[in-house]
Amino acid sequence: MDALDLLDLDSLIEETDAALREVVRRFGAERVAPRVPGWFERADLSPDQVRELAVELGSIGLLGMHLHGYGCAGTSATAYGLACLELEAVDAGLRSLVSVQGSLVMFAIHRFGSEAQRQQWLPRLAAGTAIGCFGLTEADFGSNPAGMRSTARRDGTDWVLQGTKMWITNGSLADVAIIWARSIDEDGQPGPIRGFVVPTDTPGFSATTIHHKLSLRASITAELVLEGVRLPADAVLPEAVGLRAPLSCLDEARFGIVFGVMGAARSCYEVARDYALTRVQFDRPIAAFQLTQAKLAEMAVAVGQGTLLALHLGRLKDAGSLLAEQVSAGKFANVPAALQVARTARSILGGNGITLEYPVIRHMLNLETVLTYEGTHEMHTLVLGAAITGIPAFR
Amino acid sequence: MAEPRRVLVLVKYVPDAAGERSFADADSTTVRTTEGLLSELDEYAVEEALSLAESGGWEVTVATMGPEQAGAAIRKALQMGADAGIHISDEALHGTDALGTSAVLAAAVRKFSDEGGCDLLLCGMASTDAGMSVIPAMLAERLGLPQVSFASQLSVEGDTVRIRRDSETATETIESRLPAVVSVTDQINEPRYPSFKGIMAAKKKPVTTWSLADLGIEPAEVGLAASWSPVTEVSKRPPRGQGTIITDDGEGGVALAEFLAAEKFI
Ligand SMILES: Cc1cc2nc3c(=O)[nH]c(=O)nc-3n(C[C@H](O)[C@H](O)[C@H](O)COP(=O)(O)OP(=O)(O)OC[C@H]3O[C@@H](n4cnc5c(N)ncnc54)[C@H](O)[C@@H]3O)c2cc1C
């Protein structure tokens, strides 16, 4: 039996998907894992380093990997999930880079963009030579994006964007931003929320990096200001009309999160198991004590269950039948489970558990962001509540 | 455009050194692991063939002889970018020694060559399991081809292959006419990761399976029974004992030196 794959879930993974996963695992371990603790500790991951990472990720084929055409690899959704798992086993910041680029930005252009927009941006985004960001959240509108204040006013055939966006991953280094704003026609009448492909060198676009984060420190987060950003008619995503569009992008990224957090959990479990087997107290390895064994059993089973759930959702997605509510169920179940594993692992490591010498507290802190972004845990609870009862309780 | 020249890379499927080993095979002559993979030393040969192909005008085929699972070694090479694979597989091959293996491989090379020509044969410098390093030489002998071994650099110009071989005392540059058998070292290049596109494309690449009958070899000529030097038994080595721990109380250096001297390391 493999203590790190208690339920033999590897046997559920197709050969091609396993080969893809192996590449990500090796890349993560060799190229990124040694540098992540330093980035996290100093919170000094630079825009240039992100660009370098993106090019490496792109050359492997990780960016937009499960999209088809335009330089994308066209893998299964399950393979994409497994890639997220391996990336987050290194750090959620790395996984966030891939989620935002592939599932939010590239997916938005692929799904809702014009052919010209796809041709212009997707190959470069897939190669990692261009970086994208996704601006939905505002300082006053997080869980309730429908209330957003950013506007896109029609002026002749142009659009003029006005507003601010908050908590935008890679906002201050992106080459292109997908910006969501309430449309306003020439008579000043509000219309549906629309999405725009905004080159970040357009006059009026500016971004400031957000500091003092104690989570996702190996990832750049920014506030965007859109001050009369004038765009030509062809900057709008033609197929994205209404809030359903950005929310469907989030469904895509969230699918990766359901897998990703199990990578963080696996990493914590693995470290805790090694530690428990070597740390001696009262003349025995602490793994010999029943209380520690109970913790290890809980962690191993939680990682197995969460990964099994993720794989099941992967199968549904590959079959084309996955529902948004099922992805919500995945995030609802797996993020708290991963947090619990991280906290339990933290306790097994004792004092060492609070240092950055081990990845555990880093994962634990990162998971606090994951619990909140891509729809907070509470919002997914309400989504499930609405699905189960038919009664929405959001407001 | 001219027909591409054809390089055949001979690769081996070996036990994963990191995997669990068991020794309880029916005839207890085989070390089994749950996991196997493309021999790391053969990755260098595949990489060298791929960079030849990237320079233009070459088509890369990989061949392996081994049981069904050995197909994984071919798939890995296809994922890295090779164009096609040949899997030589036959029940009767179980337990074949190096002499038998070289006879089978030679027959496969002849068949490959008959079907479309063979301009270059590449091998790793040894397998990571048996580690005998004899196959390239045996193969060259059987095929009547020149052999240049342990290449740490390789280039092809026209019908000539030029390699560099580094020994402890000298660096040699050796030329040979093509076709030739060349074995490469782990210094020759840095094997690439398969890219996602490579992995996806590999699913559609052709892999041909050849049996002994396809190669015109009688089962009795190979296998354990025909082996010149059969392995009669394999058993597990006892685990290594605990190391000696020297506590440094100011005399640690001296104790360390005494230990090394006692073990005849210094
Ligand atoms: C590091 C990081 C990166 C991010 N990256 C991006 C990005 O790239 N792009 C982007 O657009 N956004 C991004 N976000 C934003 C993220 O999606 C939001 O933080 C999230 O949607 C929550 O919004 P909020 O922070 O305003 O919290 P709020 O919505 O104010 O929520 C505060 C609390 O109230 C609860 N709550 C709110 N409404 C209800 C209700 N009806 N019933 C019960 N409870 C409720 C919430 O669940 C939560 O617990 C990022 C966030 C972080 C932290």
XYZ file of C-alpha atoms and ligand atoms in Angstrom:
714
model
C 0.000 0.000 0.000
C 1.126 3.525 -0.749
C 0.690 5.703 2.331
C 0.575 8.758 0.110
C -2.189 7.310 -2.076
C -4.210 5.363 0.446
C -7.166 4.736 -1.855
C -5.073 3.960 -4.944
C -6.583 6.883 -6.805
C -3.688 6.729 -9.253
C -5.447 3.726 -10.728
C -8.285 6.061 -11.793
C -6.010 8.310 -13.803
C -5.630 7.705 -17.523
C -2.164 7.216 -18.911
C -2.055 10.472 -20.860
C -3.347 12.472 -17.906
C -0.768 10.775 -15.684
C 1.997 11.704 -18.125
C 0.870 15.330 -18.138
C 0.710 15.325 -14.355
C 4.209 13.905 -14.134
C 5.577 16.791 -16.194
C 3.909 19.337 -13.913
C 5.099 17.546 -10.796
C 8.668 17.498 -12.027
C 8.553 21.093 -13.210
C 7.100 22.238 -9.895
C 9.601 20.330 -7.802
C 12.656 21.279 -9.828
C 11.940 24.781 -11.061
C 9.617 26.437 -8.582
C 9.558 24.680 -5.211
C 13.090 25.758 -4.233
C 12.267 29.426 -4.832
C 8.770 29.667 -3.360
C 9.573 29.833 0.375
C 11.833 32.835 -0.221
C 9.236 34.626 -2.329
C 6.632 33.983 0.322
C 8.827 35.050 3.214
C 9.984 38.284 1.607
C 6.816 38.868 -0.475
C 9.206 40.027 -3.187
C 8.119 38.028 -6.224
C 8.784 40.576 -8.954
C 6.855 41.219 -12.167
C 9.884 40.019 -14.123
C 9.956 36.775 -12.180
C 6.253 36.237 -12.873
C 6.897 36.867 -16.575
C 9.769 34.366 -16.534
C 7.578 31.809 -14.783
C 4.788 32.394 -17.289
C 7.122 31.726 -20.204
C 8.272 28.482 -18.583
C 4.689 27.447 -17.870
C 3.781 28.373 -21.428
C 6.598 26.398 -22.980
C 5.364 23.272 -21.214
C 1.835 23.992 -22.405
C 0.228 24.627 -19.017
C -1.464 27.923 -19.858
C -4.983 27.366 -21.157
C -4.042 23.694 -21.440
C -7.581 22.361 -21.741
C -8.664 24.877 -24.372
C -8.528 23.884 -28.039
C -6.718 25.644 -30.852
C -4.818 28.956 -30.795
C -1.674 27.341 -29.446
C -3.419 25.539 -26.583
C -2.634 21.905 -25.811
C -6.234 20.652 -25.773
C -5.924 18.262 -22.821
C -8.767 16.769 -20.825
C -10.338 18.816 -18.045
C -9.191 16.142 -15.608
C -5.593 16.710 -16.704
C -6.061 20.426 -16.094
C -7.347 19.665 -12.611
C -4.418 17.382 -11.887
C -2.043 20.087 -13.084
C -3.672 22.527 -10.644
C -3.232 19.932 -7.904
C 0.471 19.595 -8.589
C 0.963 23.360 -8.864
C -0.821 24.065 -5.614
C 1.201 21.336 -3.917
C 4.051 23.762 -4.581
C 2.143 26.966 -3.775
C -1.343 28.382 -4.316
C 0.270 31.497 -5.765
C 1.693 29.479 -8.640
C -1.659 27.786 -9.174
C -3.391 31.178 -9.093
C -1.174 32.415 -11.905
C -2.226 29.464 -14.041
C -5.907 29.698 -12.997
C -6.173 33.389 -13.809
C -4.309 33.143 -17.092
C -5.973 29.986 -18.375
C -9.417 29.796 -16.814
C -10.305 33.436 -16.339
C -8.533 35.381 -19.071
C -7.992 32.852 -21.854
C -11.304 31.123 -21.237
C -13.137 34.485 -21.387
C -11.551 35.320 -24.738
C -11.931 31.787 -26.077
C -15.575 31.495 -25.038
C -16.869 35.053 -25.449
C -14.335 36.751 -27.748
C -14.394 37.543 -31.455
C -12.182 35.599 -33.836
C -9.895 38.650 -34.082
C -9.587 38.858 -30.281
C -8.762 35.168 -30.112
C -6.142 35.438 -32.828
C -4.634 38.511 -31.251
C -4.336 37.312 -27.669
C -4.668 33.543 -27.216
C -1.385 32.377 -28.788
C 0.640 34.870 -26.747
C -1.249 34.128 -23.551
C -0.748 30.389 -24.158
C 2.972 30.901 -24.688
C 3.218 33.031 -21.557
C 4.734 35.911 -23.513
C 1.682 37.993 -22.564
C 0.119 38.048 -19.081
C -3.552 38.591 -18.422
C -5.636 39.657 -15.432
C -9.359 39.460 -14.714
C -11.091 42.444 -13.114
C -14.486 41.680 -11.635
C -14.271 42.435 -7.899
C -14.515 45.989 -6.599
C -13.717 47.290 -3.120
C -17.417 47.585 -2.276
C -18.690 44.705 -4.372
C -17.103 41.339 -3.710
C -19.706 38.663 -3.153
C -22.261 40.838 -4.887
C -20.642 41.780 -8.202
C -24.054 42.620 -9.714
C -23.886 45.883 -7.811
C -20.583 46.936 -9.390
C -20.004 50.653 -9.979
C -17.560 50.429 -12.882
C -19.217 51.617 -16.062
C -18.649 51.350 -19.796
C -20.267 54.334 -21.452
C -20.995 54.250 -25.176
C -19.537 57.249 -26.965
C -20.199 57.011 -30.696
C -18.763 53.592 -31.535
C -16.207 53.822 -28.707
C -16.542 52.620 -25.143
C -15.255 54.656 -22.203
C -14.475 52.755 -18.981
C -14.663 54.411 -15.581
C -14.213 52.784 -12.164
C -11.896 50.809 -9.894
C -11.238 47.110 -9.379
C -9.842 45.505 -6.223
C -7.879 42.333 -5.442
C -6.865 41.718 -9.031
C -4.277 38.952 -9.382
C -1.386 40.062 -11.630
C -3.170 43.392 -12.179
C 0.007 45.450 -11.954
C 2.003 43.467 -14.490
C -0.622 42.278 -16.944
C -0.385 43.123 -20.639
C -4.108 42.652 -21.060
C -6.999 42.972 -18.630
C -10.463 41.493 -18.980
C -12.585 44.191 -17.350
C -16.224 43.750 -16.420
C -18.367 46.874 -16.269
C -21.985 47.965 -16.375
C -22.766 49.231 -19.885
C -24.470 52.609 -20.333
C -25.917 53.601 -23.672
C -25.588 57.039 -25.272
C -28.797 58.216 -23.603
C -27.341 57.378 -20.191
C -29.518 54.274 -19.758
C -27.822 51.383 -17.862
C -27.630 48.105 -19.746
C -26.180 44.662 -19.008
C -22.702 43.964 -17.620
C -20.235 43.590 -20.486
C -16.649 42.343 -20.679
C -13.801 44.249 -22.353
C -10.386 43.253 -23.606
C -8.211 46.123 -22.391
C -4.547 46.436 -23.330
C -3.041 47.763 -20.108
C -1.071 50.442 -21.924
C -4.349 52.160 -22.894
C -4.330 55.735 -21.502
C -6.299 55.987 -18.259
C -5.481 52.444 -17.081
C -3.322 52.243 -13.958
C -2.602 49.630 -11.302
C -1.099 49.666 -7.812
C 0.207 46.591 -6.079
C -1.503 45.660 -2.805
C 0.931 45.078 0.058
C 0.668 43.698 3.610
C -0.945 40.429 2.538
C -0.219 37.502 4.861
C -1.636 34.994 2.386
C -0.787 34.288 -1.247
C 2.441 36.200 -0.759
C 4.059 34.486 -3.756
C 1.499 36.111 -6.044
C 1.001 39.719 -7.078
C -2.346 41.332 -6.288
C -3.336 44.825 -7.403
C -5.932 47.545 -7.406
C -6.914 48.866 -10.841
C -8.032 52.366 -11.676
C -9.902 52.994 -14.946
C -9.989 56.710 -15.563
C -11.788 57.419 -18.835
C -10.222 54.418 -20.605
C -11.311 54.884 -24.222
C -11.639 51.693 -26.240
C -12.660 51.024 -29.838
C -15.908 49.182 -30.572
C -14.094 45.894 -31.142
C -12.736 45.794 -27.556
C -15.990 44.419 -26.178
C -16.348 40.637 -25.842
C -19.231 40.175 -28.295
C -20.711 37.059 -26.677
C -20.526 38.245 -23.062
C -23.755 39.944 -22.111
C -24.780 39.907 -18.459
C -23.201 38.659 -15.236
C -23.530 35.001 -16.296
C -20.478 35.495 -18.495
C -17.891 36.404 -15.812
C -19.496 33.921 -13.413
C -18.997 31.115 -15.937
C -15.294 32.024 -16.086
C -15.176 31.673 -12.308
C -16.783 28.218 -12.612
C -13.847 27.213 -14.796
C -11.203 28.453 -12.397
C -13.063 27.053 -9.408
C -12.983 23.621 -10.996
C -9.181 23.863 -10.834
C -9.356 24.963 -7.210
C -11.293 21.842 -6.225
C -8.226 19.860 -7.334
C -5.660 22.469 -6.340
C -6.430 22.555 -2.627
C -5.926 18.799 -2.483
C -2.379 19.434 -3.683
C -1.797 21.773 -0.760
C -3.373 19.203 1.560
C -1.252 16.381 0.175
C 1.884 18.413 0.661
C 0.935 19.101 4.313
C 0.087 15.463 4.950
C 3.303 14.256 3.359
C 5.441 16.618 5.419
C 3.564 15.786 8.625
C 3.950 12.051 8.042
C 7.686 12.334 7.452
C 8.027 14.556 10.472
C 6.000 12.260 12.704
C 8.132 9.275 11.708
C 11.420 11.007 12.520
C 10.613 13.326 15.424
C 11.339 11.518 18.690
C 9.720 12.414 22.003
C 9.515 10.182 25.073
C 12.035 7.914 23.274
C 9.685 7.084 20.413
C 8.831 8.668 17.101
C 5.735 10.767 17.663
C 4.093 8.698 14.893
C 3.973 5.876 17.446
C 1.491 7.719 19.631
C -2.165 6.998 19.027
C -3.132 10.667 18.968
C -0.670 11.302 16.152
C -1.863 8.227 14.305
C -5.428 9.473 14.532
C -4.313 12.765 12.987
C -2.436 10.994 10.199
C -5.402 8.741 9.489
C -7.727 11.744 9.305
C -5.373 13.555 6.955
C -4.789 10.577 4.671
C -8.503 9.873 4.382
C -9.355 13.562 3.851
C -6.808 13.859 1.040
C -8.154 10.674 -0.530
C -11.789 11.766 -0.286
C -11.165 15.248 -1.613
C -9.080 13.981 -4.511
C -11.690 11.352 -5.328
C -14.372 14.040 -5.401
C -12.209 16.201 -7.648
C -11.586 13.316 -10.040
C -15.298 12.603 -10.179
C -16.027 16.221 -11.099
C -13.256 15.954 -13.689
C -14.994 12.963 -15.276
C -18.298 14.863 -15.345
C -16.605 17.865 -16.933
C -14.916 15.708 -19.552
C -18.286 14.159 -20.301
C -19.714 17.668 -20.719
C -22.308 17.280 -17.982
C -20.754 19.115 -15.039
C -23.105 21.623 -13.375
C -22.009 24.844 -11.687
C -23.648 23.678 -8.452
C -21.481 20.566 -8.503
C -18.353 22.705 -8.753
C -19.689 24.728 -5.818
C -20.081 21.461 -3.912
C -16.466 20.647 -4.716
C -15.163 23.962 -3.418
C -17.513 23.778 -0.428
C -16.139 20.370 0.540
C -12.494 20.549 -0.408
C -11.270 23.950 0.752
C -12.304 23.495 4.408
C -11.038 19.905 4.258
C -7.649 21.117 3.023
C -7.548 23.813 5.697
C -8.260 21.191 8.341
C -5.455 18.994 7.014
C -3.090 21.964 7.039
C -3.958 22.850 10.631
C -3.620 19.268 11.781
C -0.261 18.979 10.020
C 0.767 22.241 11.651
C 0.093 20.742 15.066
C 2.132 17.620 14.314
C 5.113 19.783 13.478
C 4.936 21.505 16.867
C 7.040 24.648 17.011
C 8.573 23.880 13.641
C 5.073 24.065 12.209
C 4.966 27.829 12.590
C 8.157 28.440 10.630
C 8.608 28.822 6.908
C 11.229 26.055 7.027
C 8.295 23.764 6.295
C 5.572 24.434 3.699
C 2.713 23.742 6.096
C 1.933 27.174 7.525
C 2.437 28.692 4.068
C -0.232 26.374 2.646
C -2.438 27.065 5.639
C -2.217 30.818 5.120
C -2.736 30.513 1.362
C -5.848 28.433 1.892
C -7.441 31.360 3.734
C -7.432 33.236 0.419
C -8.721 30.207 -1.435
C -11.607 29.959 1.039
C -12.578 33.516 0.058
C -11.835 34.002 -3.619
C -13.725 32.477 -6.527
C -16.842 32.816 -4.388
C -16.583 32.719 -0.615
C -17.376 29.547 1.274
C -20.586 31.195 2.450
C -21.689 32.042 -1.088
C -21.198 28.447 -2.185
C -23.163 27.305 0.846
C -26.011 29.499 -0.361
C -25.654 28.261 -3.935
C -26.052 24.712 -2.639
C -28.903 25.785 -0.397
C -30.695 27.300 -3.362
C -30.068 24.193 -5.475
C -31.351 21.895 -2.756
C -34.419 23.878 -1.689
C -35.210 25.924 -4.754
C -35.204 28.994 -2.469
C -32.343 31.463 -2.998
C -31.226 33.038 0.294
C -28.600 35.445 -0.976
C -30.486 38.580 -0.143
C 11.976 18.029 -50.552
C 14.403 15.167 -50.104
C 13.266 12.064 -48.207
C 14.151 12.460 -44.525
C 17.002 10.337 -43.268
C 16.092 7.802 -40.635
C 17.594 7.458 -37.186
C 16.610 4.510 -35.026
C 17.039 4.924 -31.271
C 17.235 1.718 -29.267
C 15.778 2.181 -25.822
C 15.132 0.003 -22.826
C 12.337 -0.167 -20.312
C 13.903 -0.521 -16.875
C 12.658 -0.794 -13.305
C 12.157 2.559 -11.623
C 15.057 2.799 -9.191
C 12.743 4.612 -6.802
C 10.062 1.892 -6.963
C 9.454 -1.078 -4.676
C 11.266 -4.209 -5.811
C 10.129 -7.759 -5.433
C 11.997 -10.926 -6.278
C 9.285 -13.505 -6.172
C 8.992 -14.239 -9.877
C 8.033 -17.758 -10.876
C 11.574 -18.672 -11.885
C 13.066 -16.183 -9.380
C 15.397 -14.768 -12.003
C 13.738 -11.456 -12.495
C 13.722 -8.354 -10.389
C 10.271 -6.873 -10.638
C 9.083 -3.460 -9.645
C 5.600 -2.118 -9.762
C 6.765 0.768 -11.919
C 9.074 0.898 -14.883
C 10.207 3.633 -17.194
C 12.372 4.645 -20.127
C 15.973 4.151 -18.987
C 17.327 7.529 -18.011
C 20.518 6.893 -19.955
C 18.464 6.280 -23.097
C 16.761 9.649 -22.746
C 20.051 11.192 -23.843
C 19.993 9.157 -27.046
C 16.393 10.149 -27.725
C 17.208 13.795 -27.074
C 20.195 13.637 -29.421
C 18.016 12.160 -32.162
C 15.398 14.850 -31.592
C 17.921 17.645 -31.880
C 19.197 16.063 -35.106
C 15.611 16.075 -36.343
C 15.220 19.710 -35.346
C 18.263 20.589 -37.416
C 16.182 19.263 -40.316
C 15.887 16.280 -42.553
C 15.699 13.464 -40.002
C 12.900 11.180 -38.899
C 13.177 9.617 -35.441
C 11.978 6.102 -34.665
C 12.461 4.426 -31.292
C 12.546 0.698 -30.772
C 12.430 -1.369 -27.644
C 12.447 -5.058 -26.910
C 10.472 -6.010 -23.845
C 7.192 -7.152 -22.355
C 3.914 -5.346 -22.849
C 4.632 -2.757 -20.134
C 7.762 -1.754 -22.048
C 5.451 0.126 -24.387
C 5.674 2.875 -21.752
C 9.291 3.526 -22.745
C 8.242 4.015 -26.361
C 5.384 6.279 -25.396
C 7.726 8.434 -23.315
C 10.038 8.851 -26.307
C 7.074 9.673 -28.553
C 5.937 12.238 -25.995
C 9.375 13.806 -26.091
C 8.941 14.149 -29.848
C 9.979 10.948 -31.655
C 7.937 10.214 -34.767
C 7.234 6.499 -34.500
C 7.830 3.464 -32.329
C 8.598 -0.204 -32.773
C 7.868 -2.617 -29.954
C 9.503 -6.010 -30.205
C 7.512 -8.231 -27.942
C 7.135 -11.974 -27.664
C 6.397 -14.379 -24.827
C 9.459 -16.403 -25.809
C 11.794 -13.472 -25.134
C 11.513 -13.770 -21.354
C 14.964 -14.186 -19.821
C 16.927 -13.477 -23.017
C 20.569 -12.567 -22.365
C 22.633 -9.874 -24.073
C 23.700 -12.110 -26.943
C 20.115 -13.067 -27.684
C 18.946 -9.490 -27.298
C 21.517 -8.250 -29.773
C 20.442 -10.928 -32.273
C 16.808 -9.863 -31.986
C 17.655 -6.176 -32.210
C 19.887 -6.803 -35.224
C 17.016 -8.564 -36.984
C 14.737 -5.639 -36.105
C 17.234 -3.118 -37.465
C 17.506 -5.103 -40.720
C 13.735 -5.158 -41.060
C 13.540 -1.442 -40.281
C 16.268 -0.732 -42.795
C 14.615 -2.872 -45.488
C 11.397 -0.951 -45.031
C 12.809 2.524 -45.532
C 16.517 2.718 -44.823
C 18.441 3.338 -41.639
C 21.141 6.003 -41.563
C 22.051 6.055 -37.902
C 21.540 3.890 -34.827
C 21.668 5.569 -31.442
C 21.850 3.908 -28.023
C 22.435 5.002 -24.458
C 25.815 4.186 -22.957
C 24.394 1.455 -20.699
C 21.092 0.363 -19.282
C 20.402 1.587 -15.783
C 19.449 -1.908 -14.601
C 21.812 -4.519 -16.037
C 24.453 -1.935 -16.856
C 26.468 -4.155 -19.223
C 27.145 -1.622 -22.018
C 27.645 -4.452 -24.510
C 24.598 -4.200 -26.740
C 25.901 -1.445 -29.047
C 29.088 -3.379 -29.760
C 27.315 -6.700 -30.283
C 24.807 -5.028 -32.548
C 27.474 -3.319 -34.648
C 29.274 -6.632 -34.991
C 26.151 -8.494 -36.051
C 25.182 -5.784 -38.539
C 28.707 -5.261 -39.859
C 28.499 -1.561 -39.055
C 31.110 0.760 -37.566
C 30.647 1.488 -33.894
C 31.557 4.699 -32.084
C 30.846 4.556 -28.397
C 30.483 6.943 -25.480
C 29.881 10.065 -27.517
C 29.724 13.251 -25.474
C 29.119 15.304 -28.590
C 27.730 14.333 -31.973
C 27.373 15.978 -35.344
C 26.497 14.710 -38.778
C 27.790 16.120 -42.026
C 26.767 14.379 -45.198
C 27.551 10.710 -44.748
C 29.889 11.217 -41.823
C 29.145 11.212 -38.129
C 31.671 12.912 -35.892
C 31.725 12.352 -32.163
C 33.780 13.505 -29.225
C 34.796 11.031 -26.570
C 36.186 12.222 -23.257
C 38.422 9.862 -21.371
C 40.337 10.569 -18.194
C 43.478 11.514 -20.055
C 42.408 12.663 -23.471
C 39.574 13.957 -25.589
C 39.218 12.135 -28.878
C 37.364 13.218 -31.972
C 36.238 10.230 -33.972
C 34.656 10.070 -37.391
C 32.765 7.298 -38.998
C 30.832 6.806 -42.178
C 27.087 6.314 -41.895
C 25.232 4.166 -41.140
C 26.896 3.550 -37.803
C 26.023 2.528 -34.265
C 26.657 5.348 -31.811
C 26.233 5.189 -28.049
C 25.971 8.453 -26.172
C 26.860 9.444 -22.604
C 24.927 11.461 -20.067
C 27.159 14.441 -20.841
C 25.938 14.899 -24.393
C 22.810 16.977 -23.731
C 20.031 17.782 -21.310
C 16.972 15.670 -22.209
C 13.832 17.770 -22.561
C 10.620 17.457 -20.588
C 7.872 16.190 -22.838
C 5.667 19.209 -23.584
C 1.905 18.961 -23.232
C 1.537 19.166 -26.974
C 4.059 16.359 -27.284
C 2.096 14.223 -24.856
C -1.165 14.894 -26.656
C 0.379 14.288 -30.089
C 1.991 11.025 -28.943
C -1.432 9.415 -28.679
C -1.748 9.575 -32.460
C 1.762 8.433 -33.404
C 2.227 4.982 -34.912
C 3.627 2.152 -32.803
C 4.282 -1.105 -34.635
C 4.607 -4.376 -32.758
C 6.930 -7.050 -34.096
C 6.947 -10.628 -32.845
C 9.794 -13.100 -33.233
C 7.947 -14.567 -36.210
C 7.892 -11.126 -37.843
C 11.654 -11.037 -37.448
C 12.214 -14.592 -38.643
C 13.691 -15.760 -35.342
C 12.918 -19.160 -33.837
C 11.703 -19.020 -30.209
C 14.305 -21.633 -29.300
C 17.122 -19.244 -30.250
C 16.192 -16.838 -27.465
C 14.808 -16.805 -23.937
C 16.102 -18.174 -20.709
C 16.792 -21.655 -22.113
C 18.993 -20.333 -24.920
C 20.859 -17.997 -22.659
C 24.670 -18.368 -22.670
C 24.855 -16.904 -19.220
C 21.509 -17.425 -17.503
C 20.753 -15.749 -14.213
C 19.949 -18.692 -11.987
C 18.773 -16.856 -8.933
C 18.130 -13.391 -7.625
C 17.846 -12.566 -3.957
C 17.529 -9.435 -1.967
C 20.636 -7.945 -0.389
C 20.393 -7.498 3.370
C 19.645 -3.895 4.274
C 22.608 -1.744 5.141
C 23.448 -1.479 8.822
C 23.076 1.670 10.813
C 25.799 4.206 10.123
C 28.181 5.402 12.797
C 27.222 8.669 14.372
C 30.093 10.780 15.595
C 29.161 13.484 18.076
C 31.397 16.509 17.731
C 32.613 17.369 21.191
C 35.673 19.156 19.862
C 37.332 15.925 18.639
C 34.839 15.255 15.845
C 37.373 15.891 13.072
C 39.843 13.427 14.526
C 37.175 10.778 15.008
C 36.019 11.279 11.427
C 39.556 10.928 10.088
C 40.079 7.753 12.151
C 36.860 6.298 10.805
C 37.822 7.058 7.201
C 41.297 5.612 7.746
C 39.862 2.446 9.305
C 37.595 2.015 6.271
C 40.637 2.606 4.020
C 39.090 5.663 2.386
C 42.175 7.727 3.216
C -5.408 37.259 -2.974
C -6.679 37.524 -3.694
C -6.714 37.506 -5.086
C -7.888 37.802 -5.778
N -7.870 37.819 -7.158
C -8.971 38.292 -7.817
C -8.934 38.482 -9.232
O -7.919 38.195 -9.893
N -10.026 39.022 -9.842
C -11.150 39.363 -9.151
O -12.089 39.858 -9.761
N -11.222 39.168 -7.809
C -10.158 38.656 -7.129
N -10.220 38.471 -5.751
C -11.415 38.931 -5.045
C -12.264 37.844 -4.401
O -12.948 37.152 -5.385
C -13.180 38.520 -3.376
O -12.367 38.854 -2.263
C -14.331 37.635 -2.941
O -15.279 37.544 -3.958
C -15.013 38.158 -1.678
O -15.310 39.503 -1.774
P -14.966 40.505 -0.575
O -13.554 40.344 -0.243
O -15.441 41.841 -0.967
O -15.810 39.983 0.653
P -17.352 40.301 0.972
O -18.192 40.016 -0.200
O -17.461 41.633 1.623
O -17.639 39.203 2.064
C -17.297 39.342 3.450
C -17.960 38.208 4.214
O -19.363 38.343 4.139
C -19.938 37.159 3.646
N -21.150 37.448 2.886
C -21.326 38.352 1.894
N -22.580 38.295 1.426
C -23.224 37.338 2.130
C -24.543 36.786 2.127
N -25.473 37.186 1.257
N -24.831 35.806 2.982
C -23.905 35.346 3.842
N -22.655 35.822 3.910
C -22.311 36.783 3.043
C -18.863 36.546 2.800
O -19.074 35.183 2.579
C -17.655 36.844 3.630
O -17.535 35.900 4.646
C -9.069 38.115 -5.055
C -9.033 38.093 -3.660
C -7.873 37.813 -2.978
C -7.892 37.841 -1.473
